[in-house]
Amino acid sequence: MSENSDERTFPWAPATGVGSLPGGDAREAARTATGSFEDFPFLAELPARGPGADMIGRTAGMLVELYAHVEPSGWRISDRPGRDTRRAHSWLGEDLDALEEFTQGYQGALKVQAVGPWTLAAALELRGGEAALSDAGACRDLAGSLAEGLRLHLADVRKRVPGARVVLQLDEPSLTAVLLGRIRSASGYRTHRAVDRQVVESALRDVIAVHDGPVVVHSCAPGVPFGLLRRAGAAGVSFDFSLLTERDEEPIGEAVEAGTKLFAGVVPSTETGSGAASGALSDPGGSVMGVRTLWRRLGLNPGTLAESVVVTPACGLAGASPAYARKALAHCARAARSLADNPE
């Protein structure tokens, strides 16, 4: 979180969504995102509409003085804005219009999402077809362009919803693979070299610094680098709870003691969810049982659970049915109440 903001007075709420929802109706998505979480709504993403509405395309459309278009292999950096950039702008504008409509007079936390610099560098291709991740200079340019684009986007959100205390979520599902050198080259025959942790941390810190409110970093991949994200200035870390291992416990304990908010993805993101997060949506208490157990193992005070944890789905809900997505979001709110009422 920026030095200019005070996390102690921030109106954190007990539950929210991750970002994506099924379907293509912006007003219906905004109705769901605001109606499910009256005290922590989010700007919905609707990737089913096609290129430009997906997470990479939406964020590529936010870049300043950098542009991208769709190739058969994915999004590629362009010399000038084209149809794909205009489409991304149009859909984001439609989503913001819908959010504005359903947040008239709203005061409180509001979450918006964008892809972080390292997942963007792993996904965007340079003109020759290789990932931007392969070029250190391109990574720096991309992070700088993203920071400026986010500054403009956040200003627009604050203008549209003046009572909101905006939370920025950076989606970084590829971050661990970047750190471990597991991002495959265009040919698929090799992987890109691991990026130095200090370089990764520095770029994240620069992007996080553009927001004078809390920044949450989300990854639904295994091996989330909790310590690195905390040092980079993330006020919260969002993750799939079912993917945690014993190796994650000490970094999580340190993060909690340092005041980092845990966005615990405990509700399956599709009807066929599996792992520790799965379970009937009829049992809110059961959904957060693993969080209570983790707290006991870490020796943390159960009384701090409700103030340290925000309950979310395990990941975005774009792959779910609309009916299941609505049920999952409502279940997050109920599970959060269960955690607050019965921390032990």
Short mmCIF file of N, CA, C and O in Angstrom, two decimals, residues 74-135:
data_model
loop_
_atom_site.label_atom_id
_atom_site.label_comp_id
_atom_site.label_asym_id
_atom_site.label_seq_id
_atom_site.Cartn_x
_atom_site.Cartn_y
_atom_site.Cartn_z
N GLY A 74 -1.94 -15.37 -30.17
CA GLY A 74 -2.26 -14.57 -28.98
C GLY A 74 -2.12 -13.09 -29.25
O GLY A 74 -2.14 -12.63 -30.40
N TRP A 75 -1.95 -12.31 -28.19
CA TRP A 75 -1.85 -10.86 -28.30
C TRP A 75 -0.42 -10.47 -28.62
O TRP A 75 0.53 -10.94 -27.99
N ARG A 76 -0.25 -9.57 -29.61
CA ARG A 76 1.08 -9.14 -30.05
C ARG A 76 1.15 -7.62 -30.05
O ARG A 76 0.21 -6.93 -30.44
N ILE A 77 2.29 -7.09 -29.62
CA ILE A 77 2.50 -5.64 -29.57
C ILE A 77 2.48 -5.06 -30.98
O ILE A 77 3.04 -5.62 -31.91
N SER A 78 1.80 -3.91 -31.11
CA SER A 78 1.61 -3.24 -32.41
C SER A 78 2.27 -1.87 -32.41
O SER A 78 2.59 -1.31 -31.35
N ASP A 79 2.40 -1.30 -33.61
CA ASP A 79 2.91 0.06 -33.75
C ASP A 79 1.85 1.11 -33.46
O ASP A 79 2.17 2.23 -33.05
N ARG A 80 0.61 0.75 -33.69
CA ARG A 80 -0.47 1.74 -33.54
C ARG A 80 -1.75 1.03 -33.10
O ARG A 80 -1.89 -0.18 -33.29
N PRO A 81 -2.70 1.77 -32.54
CA PRO A 81 -3.96 1.14 -32.13
C PRO A 81 -4.76 0.69 -33.33
O PRO A 81 -4.75 1.35 -34.38
N GLY A 82 -5.42 -0.44 -33.19
CA GLY A 82 -6.25 -0.96 -34.27
C GLY A 82 -7.60 -1.40 -33.76
O GLY A 82 -8.04 -0.99 -32.67
N ARG A 83 -8.26 -2.26 -34.51
CA ARG A 83 -9.61 -2.71 -34.18
C ARG A 83 -9.65 -3.38 -32.81
O ARG A 83 -10.60 -3.18 -32.04
N ASP A 84 -8.64 -4.20 -32.49
CA ASP A 84 -8.66 -4.93 -31.23
C ASP A 84 -8.52 -4.00 -30.04
O ASP A 84 -9.16 -4.19 -28.99
N THR A 85 -7.69 -2.96 -30.19
CA THR A 85 -7.56 -1.97 -29.11
C THR A 85 -8.87 -1.22 -28.93
O THR A 85 -9.32 -1.00 -27.79
N ARG A 86 -9.49 -0.82 -30.04
CA ARG A 86 -10.77 -0.09 -29.94
C ARG A 86 -11.84 -0.96 -29.29
O ARG A 86 -12.66 -0.47 -28.50
N ARG A 87 -11.84 -2.25 -29.62
CA ARG A 87 -12.81 -3.17 -29.02
C ARG A 87 -12.59 -3.27 -27.51
O ARG A 87 -13.54 -3.26 -26.72
N ALA A 88 -11.32 -3.39 -27.09
CA ALA A 88 -11.01 -3.46 -25.66
C ALA A 88 -11.49 -2.21 -24.94
O ALA A 88 -12.08 -2.28 -23.85
N HIS A 89 -11.23 -1.04 -25.53
CA HIS A 89 -11.68 0.22 -24.93
C HIS A 89 -13.20 0.26 -24.82
O HIS A 89 -13.76 0.70 -23.80
N SER A 90 -13.87 -0.19 -25.87
CA SER A 90 -15.33 -0.15 -25.90
C SER A 90 -15.93 -1.03 -24.81
O SER A 90 -16.86 -0.60 -24.10
N TRP A 91 -15.42 -2.24 -24.66
CA TRP A 91 -15.99 -3.14 -23.66
C TRP A 91 -15.69 -2.67 -22.24
O TRP A 91 -16.54 -2.76 -21.36
N LEU A 92 -14.49 -2.13 -22.02
CA LEU A 92 -14.18 -1.60 -20.69
C LEU A 92 -15.10 -0.43 -20.38
O LEU A 92 -15.63 -0.31 -19.27
N GLY A 93 -15.33 0.43 -21.37
CA GLY A 93 -16.24 1.55 -21.17
C GLY A 93 -17.65 1.09 -20.85
O GLY A 93 -18.33 1.66 -19.98
N GLU A 94 -18.10 0.04 -21.55
CA GLU A 94 -19.42 -0.52 -21.29
C GLU A 94 -19.52 -1.06 -19.86
O GLU A 94 -20.52 -0.84 -19.15
N ASP A 95 -18.48 -1.74 -19.42
CA ASP A 95 -18.47 -2.29 -18.07
C ASP A 95 -18.44 -1.19 -17.01
O ASP A 95 -19.10 -1.29 -15.97
N LEU A 96 -17.68 -0.14 -17.27
CA LEU A 96 -17.62 0.98 -16.33
C LEU A 96 -18.95 1.73 -16.27
O LEU A 96 -19.39 2.16 -15.20
N ASP A 97 -19.60 1.89 -17.42
CA ASP A 97 -20.92 2.53 -17.44
C ASP A 97 -21.91 1.75 -16.58
O ASP A 97 -22.68 2.33 -15.81
N ALA A 98 -21.88 0.42 -16.72
CA ALA A 98 -22.80 -0.42 -15.95
C ALA A 98 -22.48 -0.35 -14.46
O ALA A 98 -23.38 -0.26 -13.62
N LEU A 99 -21.19 -0.39 -14.12
CA LEU A 99 -20.81 -0.29 -12.71
C LEU A 99 -21.27 1.04 -12.13
O LEU A 99 -21.82 1.10 -11.02
N GLU A 100 -21.07 2.12 -12.89
CA GLU A 100 -21.48 3.44 -12.42
C GLU A 100 -22.98 3.49 -12.15
O GLU A 100 -23.43 4.06 -11.15
N GLU A 101 -23.74 2.85 -13.03
CA GLU A 101 -25.19 2.83 -12.86
C GLU A 101 -25.61 2.17 -11.56
O GLU A 101 -26.53 2.63 -10.87
N PHE A 102 -24.92 1.08 -11.20
CA PHE A 102 -25.33 0.31 -10.02
C PHE A 102 -24.60 0.71 -8.74
O PHE A 102 -24.77 0.06 -7.71
N THR A 103 -23.79 1.78 -8.79
CA THR A 103 -23.09 2.23 -7.59
C THR A 103 -23.40 3.69 -7.29
O THR A 103 -22.61 4.38 -6.64
N GLN A 104 -24.55 4.18 -7.75
CA GLN A 104 -24.94 5.55 -7.46
C GLN A 104 -25.03 5.75 -5.94
O GLN A 104 -25.74 5.04 -5.24
N GLY A 105 -24.28 6.73 -5.43
CA GLY A 105 -24.31 7.02 -4.00
C GLY A 105 -23.50 6.07 -3.15
O GLY A 105 -23.47 6.21 -1.92
N TYR A 106 -22.83 5.10 -3.76
CA TYR A 106 -22.08 4.10 -2.99
C TYR A 106 -20.87 4.72 -2.31
O TYR A 106 -20.16 5.55 -2.88
N GLN A 107 -20.64 4.30 -1.07
CA GLN A 107 -19.44 4.67 -0.33
C GLN A 107 -18.87 3.42 0.31
O GLN A 107 -19.57 2.69 1.01
N GLY A 108 -17.60 3.16 0.06
CA GLY A 108 -16.96 1.97 0.61
C GLY A 108 -15.95 1.40 -0.35
O GLY A 108 -15.58 2.04 -1.35
N ALA A 109 -15.48 0.19 -0.05
CA ALA A 109 -14.45 -0.45 -0.87
C ALA A 109 -15.03 -0.88 -2.22
O ALA A 109 -16.16 -1.36 -2.31
N LEU A 110 -14.23 -0.71 -3.26
CA LEU A 110 -14.60 -1.12 -4.61
C LEU A 110 -13.34 -1.67 -5.28
O LEU A 110 -12.31 -1.00 -5.31
N LYS A 111 -13.42 -2.88 -5.81
CA LYS A 111 -12.23 -3.52 -6.39
C LYS A 111 -12.28 -3.50 -7.91
O LYS A 111 -13.30 -3.83 -8.51
N VAL A 112 -11.14 -3.13 -8.51
CA VAL A 112 -10.98 -3.22 -9.96
C VAL A 112 -9.74 -4.07 -10.23
O VAL A 112 -8.82 -4.13 -9.42
N GLN A 113 -9.73 -4.76 -11.38
CA GLN A 113 -8.66 -5.71 -11.68
C GLN A 113 -7.94 -5.34 -12.98
O GLN A 113 -8.54 -4.81 -13.91
N ALA A 114 -6.64 -5.67 -13.01
CA ALA A 114 -5.84 -5.56 -14.23
C ALA A 114 -4.73 -6.60 -14.13
O ALA A 114 -4.35 -7.02 -13.04
N VAL A 115 -4.22 -7.02 -15.27
CA VAL A 115 -3.12 -7.99 -15.28
C VAL A 115 -1.84 -7.29 -14.84
O VAL A 115 -1.56 -6.15 -15.24
N GLY A 116 -1.06 -7.96 -13.99
CA GLY A 116 0.19 -7.41 -13.50
C GLY A 116 1.28 -7.45 -14.56
O GLY A 116 1.15 -8.09 -15.61
N PRO A 117 2.41 -6.78 -14.29
CA PRO A 117 3.45 -6.61 -15.32
C PRO A 117 4.11 -7.91 -15.76
O PRO A 117 4.51 -8.02 -16.93
N TRP A 118 4.21 -8.90 -14.90
CA TRP A 118 4.94 -10.11 -15.28
C TRP A 118 4.08 -11.10 -16.04
O TRP A 118 4.54 -11.74 -16.99
N THR A 119 2.83 -11.23 -15.67
CA THR A 119 1.93 -12.07 -16.46
C THR A 119 1.70 -11.43 -17.83
O THR A 119 1.60 -12.12 -18.84
N LEU A 120 1.65 -10.10 -17.86
CA LEU A 120 1.49 -9.40 -19.14
C LEU A 120 2.72 -9.63 -20.02
O LEU A 120 2.60 -9.89 -21.23
N ALA A 121 3.92 -9.57 -19.42
CA ALA A 121 5.15 -9.79 -20.19
C ALA A 121 5.25 -11.23 -20.69
O ALA A 121 5.83 -11.48 -21.76
N ALA A 122 4.68 -12.16 -19.94
CA ALA A 122 4.70 -13.57 -20.37
C ALA A 122 3.68 -13.84 -21.47
O ALA A 122 3.84 -14.76 -22.27
N ALA A 123 2.62 -13.02 -21.54
CA ALA A 123 1.53 -13.27 -22.48
C ALA A 123 1.65 -12.46 -23.76
O ALA A 123 1.27 -12.93 -24.84
N LEU A 124 2.14 -11.23 -23.68
CA LEU A 124 2.22 -10.38 -24.87
C LEU A 124 3.44 -10.75 -25.71
O LEU A 124 4.54 -10.90 -25.19
N GLU A 125 3.24 -10.85 -27.02
CA GLU A 125 4.33 -11.17 -27.93
C GLU A 125 4.96 -9.90 -28.49
O GLU A 125 4.26 -8.91 -28.75
N LEU A 126 6.26 -9.96 -28.69
CA LEU A 126 6.94 -8.91 -29.44
C LEU A 126 6.65 -9.09 -30.93
O LEU A 126 6.05 -10.09 -31.33
N ARG A 127 7.09 -8.18 -31.75
CA ARG A 127 6.75 -8.24 -33.17
C ARG A 127 7.25 -9.51 -33.84
O ARG A 127 6.67 -10.00 -34.80
N GLY A 128 8.35 -10.09 -33.33
CA GLY A 128 8.86 -11.33 -33.92
C GLY A 128 8.16 -12.58 -33.44
O GLY A 128 8.47 -13.68 -33.92
N GLY A 129 7.24 -12.45 -32.49
CA GLY A 129 6.47 -13.59 -32.02
C GLY A 129 6.90 -14.16 -30.69
O GLY A 129 6.21 -14.99 -30.12
N GLU A 130 8.07 -13.71 -30.17
CA GLU A 130 8.53 -14.19 -28.87
C GLU A 130 7.90 -13.34 -27.77
O GLU A 130 7.53 -12.19 -27.99
N ALA A 131 7.78 -13.92 -26.57
CA ALA A 131 7.17 -13.19 -25.47
C ALA A 131 8.01 -11.98 -25.08
O ALA A 131 9.25 -12.01 -25.13
N ALA A 132 7.35 -10.91 -24.65
CA ALA A 132 8.06 -9.73 -24.16
C ALA A 132 8.98 -10.09 -23.02
O ALA A 132 10.00 -9.42 -22.79
N LEU A 133 8.66 -11.16 -22.32
CA LEU A 133 9.48 -11.63 -21.20
C LEU A 133 10.92 -11.90 -21.63
O LEU A 133 11.85 -11.84 -20.81
N SER A 134 11.13 -12.19 -22.91
CA SER A 134 12.47 -12.53 -23.42
C SER A 134 13.39 -11.32 -23.52
O SER A 134 14.59 -11.47 -23.74
N ASP A 135 12.86 -10.12 -23.36
CA ASP A 135 13.63 -8.89 -23.57
C ASP A 135 13.48 -8.00 -22.34
O ASP A 135 12.40 -7.48 -22.06
#
